[in-house]
């Protein structure tokens, strides 16, 4: 495995599984090889077998989450990556930013899918409303032509009036949608505005001596429950070393003021 001979490693792990099919680690090791080889289905299959043996196997959830993300099963991927993160805290295992990075990535990919859907729906709505207005105009023009009491000169005048009214409605409608064109663009919250532990937008950012910014409540909980060290750099850290990051707070507040949708991110 260390030499990146993943197929050979898979053969070794497969032989080990035949001899001892109840060892969950063999399955996660083989799953990691398949993950490296981008065999997402096989990776997920081995992870599920490992979790059947040990439901609290951190690597089983971690590798499964990554495999699921690659096949666009974002909701399930987020569930397993979140479980991996929770287990890392419970078992006091330090994976640095590896798990949170994958969790942020899965959430961002899911967000992008929802954004694409929203944009498509808005465009379809605009097209539908335009068709309704034009359909109403054609219906009114048709009714007008059936009216024998209208002289030719009045007919032309009425036709122009209806057509002009239709054009005005379409113009007004499209102007309204043009004002939300900016919203049609993909909306995204930069990673640096999100806490490295909670993955949510920072509300009370603090900075460590290592230069890493965290959400205050998250890093304080980490120090109390896991240990007195920076979860990313692993440098010794105590609560009194946390300094409010006012510059980041200002950047976050400015971003939220300009992008109110980010509160739902």
PDB file of C-alpha atoms in Angstrom:
ATOM      1  CA  UNK A   1       0.000   0.000   0.000  1.00  0.00           C
ATOM      2  CA  UNK A   2       2.765   2.461   0.933  1.00  0.00           C
ATOM      3  CA  UNK A   3       4.293   1.901  -2.517  1.00  0.00           C
ATOM      4  CA  UNK A   4       0.927   2.703  -4.133  1.00  0.00           C
ATOM      5  CA  UNK A   5       0.623  -0.848  -5.479  1.00  0.00           C
ATOM      6  CA  UNK A   6      -3.063  -0.800  -4.671  1.00  0.00           C
ATOM      7  CA  UNK A   7      -4.141  -3.820  -6.718  1.00  0.00           C
ATOM      8  CA  UNK A   8      -1.506  -5.961  -5.012  1.00  0.00           C
ATOM      9  CA  UNK A   9      -2.621  -4.615  -1.656  1.00  0.00           C
ATOM     10  CA  UNK A  10      -6.238  -5.461  -2.503  1.00  0.00           C
ATOM     11  CA  UNK A  11      -5.222  -9.059  -3.251  1.00  0.00           C
ATOM     12  CA  UNK A  12      -3.476  -9.298   0.129  1.00  0.00           C
ATOM     13  CA  UNK A  13      -6.431  -7.862   2.018  1.00  0.00           C
ATOM     14  CA  UNK A  14      -8.810 -10.163   0.128  1.00  0.00           C
ATOM     15  CA  UNK A  15      -6.786 -13.195   1.241  1.00  0.00           C
ATOM     16  CA  UNK A  16      -6.811 -11.879   4.809  1.00  0.00           C
ATOM     17  CA  UNK A  17     -10.602 -11.472   4.661  1.00  0.00           C
ATOM     18  CA  UNK A  18     -11.015 -15.068   3.517  1.00  0.00           C
ATOM     19  CA  UNK A  19      -9.032 -16.222   6.544  1.00  0.00           C
ATOM     20  CA  UNK A  20     -10.743 -13.838   8.967  1.00  0.00           C
ATOM     21  CA  UNK A  21     -13.994 -12.367   7.597  1.00  0.00           C
ATOM     22  CA  UNK A  22     -14.896 -10.771  10.941  1.00  0.00           C
ATOM     23  CA  UNK A  23     -11.967  -8.347  11.002  1.00  0.00           C
ATOM     24  CA  UNK A  24     -13.471  -4.990  10.022  1.00  0.00           C
ATOM     25  CA  UNK A  25     -10.053  -3.375   9.521  1.00  0.00           C
ATOM     26  CA  UNK A  26      -9.316  -5.640   6.547  1.00  0.00           C
ATOM     27  CA  UNK A  27     -12.433  -4.308   4.846  1.00  0.00           C
ATOM     28  CA  UNK A  28     -11.602  -0.639   5.496  1.00  0.00           C
ATOM     29  CA  UNK A  29      -8.028  -1.183   4.300  1.00  0.00           C
ATOM     30  CA  UNK A  30      -9.323  -2.708   1.067  1.00  0.00           C
ATOM     31  CA  UNK A  31     -11.888   0.083   0.830  1.00  0.00           C
ATOM     32  CA  UNK A  32      -9.105   2.682   1.005  1.00  0.00           C
ATOM     33  CA  UNK A  33      -7.289   0.952  -1.856  1.00  0.00           C
ATOM     34  CA  UNK A  34     -10.457   1.060  -3.948  1.00  0.00           C
ATOM     35  CA  UNK A  35     -10.907   4.700  -2.979  1.00  0.00           C
ATOM     36  CA  UNK A  36      -7.414   5.460  -4.281  1.00  0.00           C
ATOM     37  CA  UNK A  37      -8.243   3.603  -7.502  1.00  0.00           C
ATOM     38  CA  UNK A  38     -11.538   5.530  -7.838  1.00  0.00           C
ATOM     39  CA  UNK A  39     -13.587   2.353  -7.638  1.00  0.00           C
ATOM     40  CA  UNK A  40     -16.334   4.056  -5.700  1.00  0.00           C
ATOM     41  CA  UNK A  41     -18.832   1.197  -5.695  1.00  0.00           C
ATOM     42  CA  UNK A  42     -16.344  -1.343  -4.345  1.00  0.00           C
ATOM     43  CA  UNK A  43     -15.143   1.157  -1.765  1.00  0.00           C
ATOM     44  CA  UNK A  44     -18.694   1.704  -0.494  1.00  0.00           C
ATOM     45  CA  UNK A  45     -19.371  -2.029  -0.480  1.00  0.00           C
ATOM     46  CA  UNK A  46     -16.344  -2.792   1.711  1.00  0.00           C
ATOM     47  CA  UNK A  47     -17.146   0.078   4.070  1.00  0.00           C
ATOM     48  CA  UNK A  48     -20.696  -1.158   4.571  1.00  0.00           C
ATOM     49  CA  UNK A  49     -19.396  -4.652   5.344  1.00  0.00           C
ATOM     50  CA  UNK A  50     -16.949  -3.170   7.850  1.00  0.00           C
ATOM     51  CA  UNK A  51     -19.720  -1.154   9.518  1.00  0.00           C
ATOM     52  CA  UNK A  52     -21.879  -4.271   9.735  1.00  0.00           C
ATOM     53  CA  UNK A  53     -19.109  -5.707  11.890  1.00  0.00           C
ATOM     54  CA  UNK A  54     -18.386  -2.528  13.861  1.00  0.00           C
ATOM     55  CA  UNK A  55     -20.899   0.316  13.565  1.00  0.00           C
ATOM     56  CA  UNK A  56     -18.519   2.719  15.355  1.00  0.00           C
ATOM     57  CA  UNK A  57     -15.591   2.184  13.022  1.00  0.00           C
ATOM     58  CA  UNK A  58     -14.431   5.711  12.276  1.00  0.00           C
ATOM     59  CA  UNK A  59     -12.598   4.890   9.049  1.00  0.00           C
ATOM     60  CA  UNK A  60     -15.588   2.916   7.810  1.00  0.00           C
ATOM     61  CA  UNK A  61     -17.763   6.022   8.005  1.00  0.00           C
ATOM     62  CA  UNK A  62     -14.998   8.282   6.692  1.00  0.00           C
ATOM     63  CA  UNK A  63     -14.187   6.238   3.576  1.00  0.00           C
ATOM     64  CA  UNK A  64     -17.861   5.466   2.934  1.00  0.00           C
ATOM     65  CA  UNK A  65     -18.680   9.169   3.059  1.00  0.00           C
ATOM     66  CA  UNK A  66     -15.995   9.921   0.477  1.00  0.00           C
ATOM     67  CA  UNK A  67     -17.138   7.123  -1.822  1.00  0.00           C
ATOM     68  CA  UNK A  68     -20.774   8.186  -1.612  1.00  0.00           C
ATOM     69  CA  UNK A  69     -19.840  11.774  -2.380  1.00  0.00           C
ATOM     70  CA  UNK A  70     -18.172  10.668  -5.606  1.00  0.00           C
ATOM     71  CA  UNK A  71     -21.389   8.981  -6.786  1.00  0.00           C
ATOM     72  CA  UNK A  72     -23.428  12.086  -5.898  1.00  0.00           C
ATOM     73  CA  UNK A  73     -25.204  10.543  -2.896  1.00  0.00           C
ATOM     74  CA  UNK A  74     -24.592  13.720  -0.952  1.00  0.00           C
ATOM     75  CA  UNK A  75     -27.159  13.350   1.844  1.00  0.00           C
ATOM     76  CA  UNK A  76     -25.893   9.912   2.830  1.00  0.00           C
ATOM     77  CA  UNK A  77     -22.280  11.023   2.365  1.00  0.00           C
ATOM     78  CA  UNK A  78     -22.812  13.936   4.762  1.00  0.00           C
ATOM     79  CA  UNK A  79     -24.443  11.600   7.295  1.00  0.00           C
ATOM     80  CA  UNK A  80     -21.433   9.269   7.349  1.00  0.00           C
ATOM     81  CA  UNK A  81     -18.826  12.037   7.276  1.00  0.00           C
ATOM     82  CA  UNK A  82     -20.594  13.756  10.175  1.00  0.00           C
ATOM     83  CA  UNK A  83     -20.593  10.449  12.052  1.00  0.00           C
ATOM     84  CA  UNK A  84     -16.871  10.063  11.349  1.00  0.00           C
ATOM     85  CA  UNK A  85     -16.274  13.555  12.711  1.00  0.00           C
ATOM     86  CA  UNK A  86     -18.348  12.867  15.846  1.00  0.00           C
ATOM     87  CA  UNK A  87     -16.471   9.602  16.425  1.00  0.00           C
ATOM     88  CA  UNK A  88     -13.128  11.359  16.046  1.00  0.00           C
ATOM     89  CA  UNK A  89     -14.126  13.637  18.929  1.00  0.00           C
ATOM     90  CA  UNK A  90     -15.583  10.838  21.043  1.00  0.00           C
ATOM     91  CA  UNK A  91     -12.557   8.582  20.513  1.00  0.00           C
ATOM     92  CA  UNK A  92     -10.129  11.539  20.735  1.00  0.00           C
ATOM     93  CA  UNK A  93      -8.558  10.687  17.395  1.00  0.00           C
ATOM     94  CA  UNK A  94      -6.974  13.602  15.601  1.00  0.00           C
ATOM     95  CA  UNK A  95      -7.433  13.625  11.830  1.00  0.00           C
ATOM     96  CA  UNK A  96      -6.431  17.271  11.527  1.00  0.00           C
ATOM     97  CA  UNK A  97      -8.692  18.918   8.979  1.00  0.00           C
ATOM     98  CA  UNK A  98      -9.117  15.781   6.826  1.00  0.00           C
ATOM     99  CA  UNK A  99     -12.641  14.864   7.911  1.00  0.00           C
ATOM    100  CA  UNK A 100     -13.931  18.422   8.097  1.00  0.00           C
ATOM    101  CA  UNK A 101     -12.472  19.152   4.668  1.00  0.00           C
ATOM    102  CA  UNK A 102     -14.417  16.255   3.130  1.00  0.00           C
ATOM    103  CA  UNK A 103     -17.546  17.244   5.049  1.00  0.00           C
ATOM    104  CA  UNK A 104     -17.318  20.825   3.763  1.00  0.00           C
ATOM    105  CA  UNK A 105     -16.784  19.504   0.246  1.00  0.00           C
ATOM    106  CA  UNK A 106     -19.849  17.217   0.444  1.00  0.00           C
ATOM    107  CA  UNK A 107     -22.022  20.025   1.787  1.00  0.00           C
ATOM    108  CA  UNK A 108     -20.782  22.374  -0.909  1.00  0.00           C
ATOM    109  CA  UNK A 109     -21.504  19.841  -3.652  1.00  0.00           C
ATOM    110  CA  UNK A 110     -24.999  19.268  -2.298  1.00  0.00           C
ATOM    111  CA  UNK A 111     -25.520  23.043  -2.124  1.00  0.00           C
ATOM    112  CA  UNK A 112     -24.404  23.410  -5.748  1.00  0.00           C
ATOM    113  CA  UNK A 113     -26.885  20.745  -6.886  1.00  0.00           C
ATOM    114  CA  UNK A 114     -29.704  22.571  -5.094  1.00  0.00           C
ATOM    115  CA  UNK A 115     -28.535  25.859  -6.608  1.00  0.00           C
ATOM    116  CA  UNK A 116     -28.618  24.438 -10.123  1.00  0.00           C
ATOM    117  CA  UNK A 117     -32.152  23.236  -9.470  1.00  0.00           C
ATOM    118  CA  UNK A 118     -33.202  26.650  -8.145  1.00  0.00           C
ATOM    119  CA  UNK A 119     -31.750  28.469 -11.159  1.00  0.00           C
ATOM    120  CA  UNK A 120     -33.513  26.079 -13.553  1.00  0.00           C
ATOM    121  CA  UNK A 121     -36.824  26.549 -11.745  1.00  0.00           C
ATOM    122  CA  UNK A 122     -36.558  30.346 -11.928  1.00  0.00           C
ATOM    123  CA  UNK A 123     -35.823  30.268 -15.649  1.00  0.00           C
ATOM    124  CA  UNK A 124     -38.723  27.874 -16.249  1.00  0.00           C
ATOM    125  CA  UNK A 125     -41.044  30.135 -14.241  1.00  0.00           C
ATOM    126  CA  UNK A 126     -40.097  33.162 -16.316  1.00  0.00           C
ATOM    127  CA  UNK A 127     -40.673  31.262 -19.562  1.00  0.00           C
ATOM    128  CA  UNK A 128     -44.008  29.934 -18.293  1.00  0.00           C
ATOM    129  CA  UNK A 129     -45.253  33.411 -17.336  1.00  0.00           C
ATOM    130  CA  UNK A 130     -44.210  34.794 -20.715  1.00  0.00           C
ATOM    131  CA  UNK A 131     -46.178  32.040 -22.448  1.00  0.00           C
ATOM    132  CA  UNK A 132     -49.242  32.810 -20.300  1.00  0.00           C
ATOM    133  CA  UNK A 133     -49.156  36.484 -21.240  1.00  0.00           C
ATOM    134  CA  UNK A 134     -48.793  35.727 -24.941  1.00  0.00           C
ATOM    135  CA  UNK A 135     -51.518  33.092 -24.733  1.00  0.00           C
ATOM    136  CA  UNK A 136     -53.856  35.594 -23.099  1.00  0.00           C
ATOM    137  CA  UNK A 137     -53.116  38.103 -25.886  1.00  0.00           C
ATOM    138  CA  UNK A 138     -53.857  35.560 -28.615  1.00  0.00           C
ATOM    139  CA  UNK A 139     -57.094  34.577 -26.869  1.00  0.00           C
ATOM    140  CA  UNK A 140     -58.227  38.210 -26.612  1.00  0.00           C
ATOM    141  CA  UNK A 141     -57.345  38.879 -30.250  1.00  0.00           C
ATOM    142  CA  UNK A 142     -59.308  35.809 -31.281  1.00  0.00           C
ATOM    143  CA  UNK A 143     -62.341  36.945 -29.295  1.00  0.00           C
ATOM    144  CA  UNK A 144     -62.060  40.397 -30.840  1.00  0.00           C
ATOM    145  CA  UNK A 145     -62.182  39.055 -34.380  1.00  0.00           C
ATOM    146  CA  UNK A 146     -65.380  37.161 -33.570  1.00  0.00           C
ATOM    147  CA  UNK A 147     -67.095  40.393 -32.532  1.00  0.00           C
ATOM    148  CA  UNK A 148     -69.197  41.508 -35.545  1.00  0.00           C
ATOM    149  CA  UNK A 149     -70.050  44.808 -33.877  1.00  0.00           C
ATOM    150  CA  UNK A 150     -66.490  46.122 -34.203  1.00  0.00           C
ATOM    151  CA  UNK A 151     -65.644  48.070 -37.355  1.00  0.00           C
ATOM    152  CA  UNK A 152     -62.403  47.410 -39.229  1.00  0.00           C
ATOM    153  CA  UNK A 153     -60.838  50.643 -38.043  1.00  0.00           C
ATOM    154  CA  UNK A 154     -61.825  49.941 -34.428  1.00  0.00           C
ATOM    155  CA  UNK A 155     -60.583  46.362 -34.843  1.00  0.00           C
ATOM    156  CA  UNK A 156     -57.075  47.510 -35.769  1.00  0.00           C
ATOM    157  CA  UNK A 157     -57.057  49.995 -32.924  1.00  0.00           C
ATOM    158  CA  UNK A 158     -58.157  47.360 -30.404  1.00  0.00           C
ATOM    159  CA  UNK A 159     -55.601  44.874 -31.771  1.00  0.00           C
ATOM    160  CA  UNK A 160     -52.801  47.385 -31.334  1.00  0.00           C
ATOM    161  CA  UNK A 161     -54.018  48.178 -27.828  1.00  0.00           C
ATOM    162  CA  UNK A 162     -54.046  44.493 -26.823  1.00  0.00           C
ATOM    163  CA  UNK A 163     -50.626  43.854 -28.413  1.00  0.00           C
ATOM    164  CA  UNK A 164     -49.167  46.902 -26.710  1.00  0.00           C
ATOM    165  CA  UNK A 165     -50.586  45.813 -23.366  1.00  0.00           C
ATOM    166  CA  UNK A 166     -49.051  42.371 -23.870  1.00  0.00           C
ATOM    167  CA  UNK A 167     -45.665  43.888 -24.744  1.00  0.00           C
ATOM    168  CA  UNK A 168     -45.824  46.105 -21.650  1.00  0.00           C
ATOM    169  CA  UNK A 169     -46.604  43.147 -19.381  1.00  0.00           C
ATOM    170  CA  UNK A 170     -43.780  41.068 -20.856  1.00  0.00           C
ATOM    171  CA  UNK A 171     -41.356  43.965 -20.550  1.00  0.00           C
ATOM    172  CA  UNK A 172     -42.343  44.538 -16.910  1.00  0.00           C
ATOM    173  CA  UNK A 173     -42.079  40.833 -16.123  1.00  0.00           C
ATOM    174  CA  UNK A 174     -38.650  40.498 -17.704  1.00  0.00           C
ATOM    175  CA  UNK A 175     -37.471  43.621 -15.899  1.00  0.00           C
ATOM    176  CA  UNK A 176     -38.475  42.042 -12.604  1.00  0.00           C
ATOM    177  CA  UNK A 177     -36.545  38.878 -13.425  1.00  0.00           C
ATOM    178  CA  UNK A 178     -33.543  40.867 -14.633  1.00  0.00           C
ATOM    179  CA  UNK A 179     -33.289  42.350 -11.146  1.00  0.00           C
ATOM    180  CA  UNK A 180     -32.763  38.891  -9.710  1.00  0.00           C
ATOM    181  CA  UNK A 181     -30.201  37.866 -12.315  1.00  0.00           C
ATOM    182  CA  UNK A 182     -27.504  38.194  -9.660  1.00  0.00           C
ATOM    183  CA  UNK A 183     -29.389  35.683  -7.555  1.00  0.00           C
ATOM    184  CA  UNK A 184     -29.410  33.297 -10.501  1.00  0.00           C
ATOM    185  CA  UNK A 185     -25.663  33.081 -10.308  1.00  0.00           C
ATOM    186  CA  UNK A 186     -24.251  30.297  -8.182  1.00  0.00           C
ATOM    187  CA  UNK A 187     -24.256  31.312  -4.548  1.00  0.00           C
ATOM    188  CA  UNK A 188     -21.368  30.135  -2.451  1.00  0.00           C
ATOM    189  CA  UNK A 189     -19.894  30.830   0.973  1.00  0.00           C
ATOM    190  CA  UNK A 190     -16.071  30.884   0.890  1.00  0.00           C
ATOM    191  CA  UNK A 191     -14.449  28.241   3.094  1.00  0.00           C
ATOM    192  CA  UNK A 192     -12.468  30.851   5.010  1.00  0.00           C
ATOM    193  CA  UNK A 193     -15.740  32.295   6.365  1.00  0.00           C
ATOM    194  CA  UNK A 194     -16.718  28.945   7.891  1.00  0.00           C
ATOM    195  CA  UNK A 195     -15.511  27.398  11.127  1.00  0.00           C
ATOM    196  CA  UNK A 196     -13.125  24.502  10.700  1.00  0.00           C
ATOM    197  CA  UNK A 197     -14.978  22.460  13.313  1.00  0.00           C
ATOM    198  CA  UNK A 198     -18.665  23.334  12.919  1.00  0.00           C
ATOM    199  CA  UNK A 199     -18.360  24.038   9.169  1.00  0.00           C
ATOM    200  CA  UNK A 200     -20.938  26.794   9.649  1.00  0.00           C
ATOM    201  CA  UNK A 201     -20.491  30.519   9.008  1.00  0.00           C
ATOM    202  CA  UNK A 202     -18.429  32.100  11.763  1.00  0.00           C
ATOM    203  CA  UNK A 203     -20.339  34.197  14.287  1.00  0.00           C
ATOM    204  CA  UNK A 204     -17.701  34.681  17.001  1.00  0.00           C
ATOM    205  CA  UNK A 205     -14.346  33.977  15.355  1.00  0.00           C
ATOM    206  CA  UNK A 206     -11.215  33.608  17.464  1.00  0.00           C
ATOM    207  CA  UNK A 207      -7.652  33.076  16.295  1.00  0.00           C
ATOM    208  CA  UNK A 208      -4.993  30.807  17.817  1.00  0.00           C
ATOM    209  CA  UNK A 209      -1.245  31.484  18.088  1.00  0.00           C
ATOM    210  CA  UNK A 210      -0.862  29.173  15.067  1.00  0.00           C
ATOM    211  CA  UNK A 211      -2.934  31.591  12.990  1.00  0.00           C
ATOM    212  CA  UNK A 212      -5.965  29.296  12.649  1.00  0.00           C
ATOM    213  CA  UNK A 213      -9.429  30.840  13.071  1.00  0.00           C
ATOM    214  CA  UNK A 214     -12.216  28.904  14.789  1.00  0.00           C
ATOM    215  CA  UNK A 215     -15.707  29.527  16.085  1.00  0.00           C
ATOM    216  CA  UNK A 216     -15.235  30.276  19.804  1.00  0.00           C
ATOM    217  CA  UNK A 217     -17.767  27.763  21.180  1.00  0.00           C
ATOM    218  CA  UNK A 218     -16.372  24.978  18.947  1.00  0.00           C
ATOM    219  CA  UNK A 219     -12.710  25.421  19.847  1.00  0.00           C
ATOM    220  CA  UNK A 220     -13.556  25.815  23.544  1.00  0.00           C
ATOM    221  CA  UNK A 221     -15.534  22.570  23.432  1.00  0.00           C
ATOM    222  CA  UNK A 222     -12.596  20.880  21.691  1.00  0.00           C
ATOM    223  CA  UNK A 223     -10.194  22.058  24.391  1.00  0.00           C
ATOM    224  CA  UNK A 224     -12.488  20.788  27.143  1.00  0.00           C
ATOM    225  CA  UNK A 225     -13.479  17.441  25.610  1.00  0.00           C
ATOM    226  CA  UNK A 226     -10.566  16.394  23.400  1.00  0.00           C
ATOM    227  CA  UNK A 227      -7.416  18.053  24.661  1.00  0.00           C
ATOM    228  CA  UNK A 228      -5.409  21.241  24.990  1.00  0.00           C
ATOM    229  CA  UNK A 229      -4.033  21.422  21.462  1.00  0.00           C
ATOM    230  CA  UNK A 230      -4.909  23.090  18.160  1.00  0.00           C
ATOM    231  CA  UNK A 231      -6.991  20.499  16.228  1.00  0.00           C
ATOM    232  CA  UNK A 232      -5.312  21.407  12.926  1.00  0.00           C
ATOM    233  CA  UNK A 233      -1.681  22.066  13.865  1.00  0.00           C
ATOM    234  CA  UNK A 234      -1.699  19.954  17.069  1.00  0.00           C
ATOM    235  CA  UNK A 235       0.336  22.686  18.782  1.00  0.00           C
ATOM    236  CA  UNK A 236      -0.323  23.062  22.524  1.00  0.00           C
ATOM    237  CA  UNK A 237      -3.245  25.437  23.083  1.00  0.00           C
ATOM    238  CA  UNK A 238      -5.150  26.766  26.089  1.00  0.00           C
ATOM    239  CA  UNK A 239      -8.367  28.758  26.254  1.00  0.00           C
ATOM    240  CA  UNK A 240      -6.630  31.937  27.425  1.00  0.00           C
ATOM    241  CA  UNK A 241      -4.606  31.966  24.185  1.00  0.00           C
ATOM    242  CA  UNK A 242      -7.730  32.473  22.051  1.00  0.00           C
ATOM    243  CA  UNK A 243      -7.935  36.005  20.690  1.00  0.00           C
ATOM    244  CA  UNK A 244     -11.081  37.513  19.119  1.00  0.00           C
ATOM    245  CA  UNK A 245     -10.578  37.860  15.371  1.00  0.00           C
ATOM    246  CA  UNK A 246     -12.289  41.201  14.822  1.00  0.00           C
ATOM    247  CA  UNK A 247     -11.055  41.507  11.243  1.00  0.00           C
ATOM    248  CA  UNK A 248     -12.673  38.197  10.305  1.00  0.00           C
ATOM    249  CA  UNK A 249     -15.849  39.178  12.162  1.00  0.00           C
ATOM    250  CA  UNK A 250     -16.051  42.342  10.065  1.00  0.00           C
ATOM    251  CA  UNK A 251     -15.552  40.389   6.836  1.00  0.00           C
ATOM    252  CA  UNK A 252     -18.235  37.848   7.804  1.00  0.00           C
ATOM    253  CA  UNK A 253     -20.755  40.543   8.796  1.00  0.00           C
ATOM    254  CA  UNK A 254     -20.157  42.376   5.525  1.00  0.00           C
ATOM    255  CA  UNK A 255     -20.634  39.188   3.516  1.00  0.00           C
ATOM    256  CA  UNK A 256     -23.893  38.338   5.304  1.00  0.00           C
ATOM    257  CA  UNK A 257     -25.221  41.880   4.813  1.00  0.00           C
ATOM    258  CA  UNK A 258     -24.673  41.545   1.051  1.00  0.00           C
ATOM    259  CA  UNK A 259     -25.804  37.912   0.865  1.00  0.00           C
ATOM    260  CA  UNK A 260     -28.726  37.312   3.217  1.00  0.00           C
ATOM    261  CA  UNK A 261     -29.301  33.870   1.679  1.00  0.00           C
ATOM    262  CA  UNK A 262     -26.039  32.757   3.350  1.00  0.00           C
ATOM    263  CA  UNK A 263     -27.912  32.481   6.654  1.00  0.00           C
ATOM    264  CA  UNK A 264     -29.516  29.331   5.187  1.00  0.00           C
ATOM    265  CA  UNK A 265     -26.191  27.928   3.909  1.00  0.00           C
TER     266      UNK A 265
END
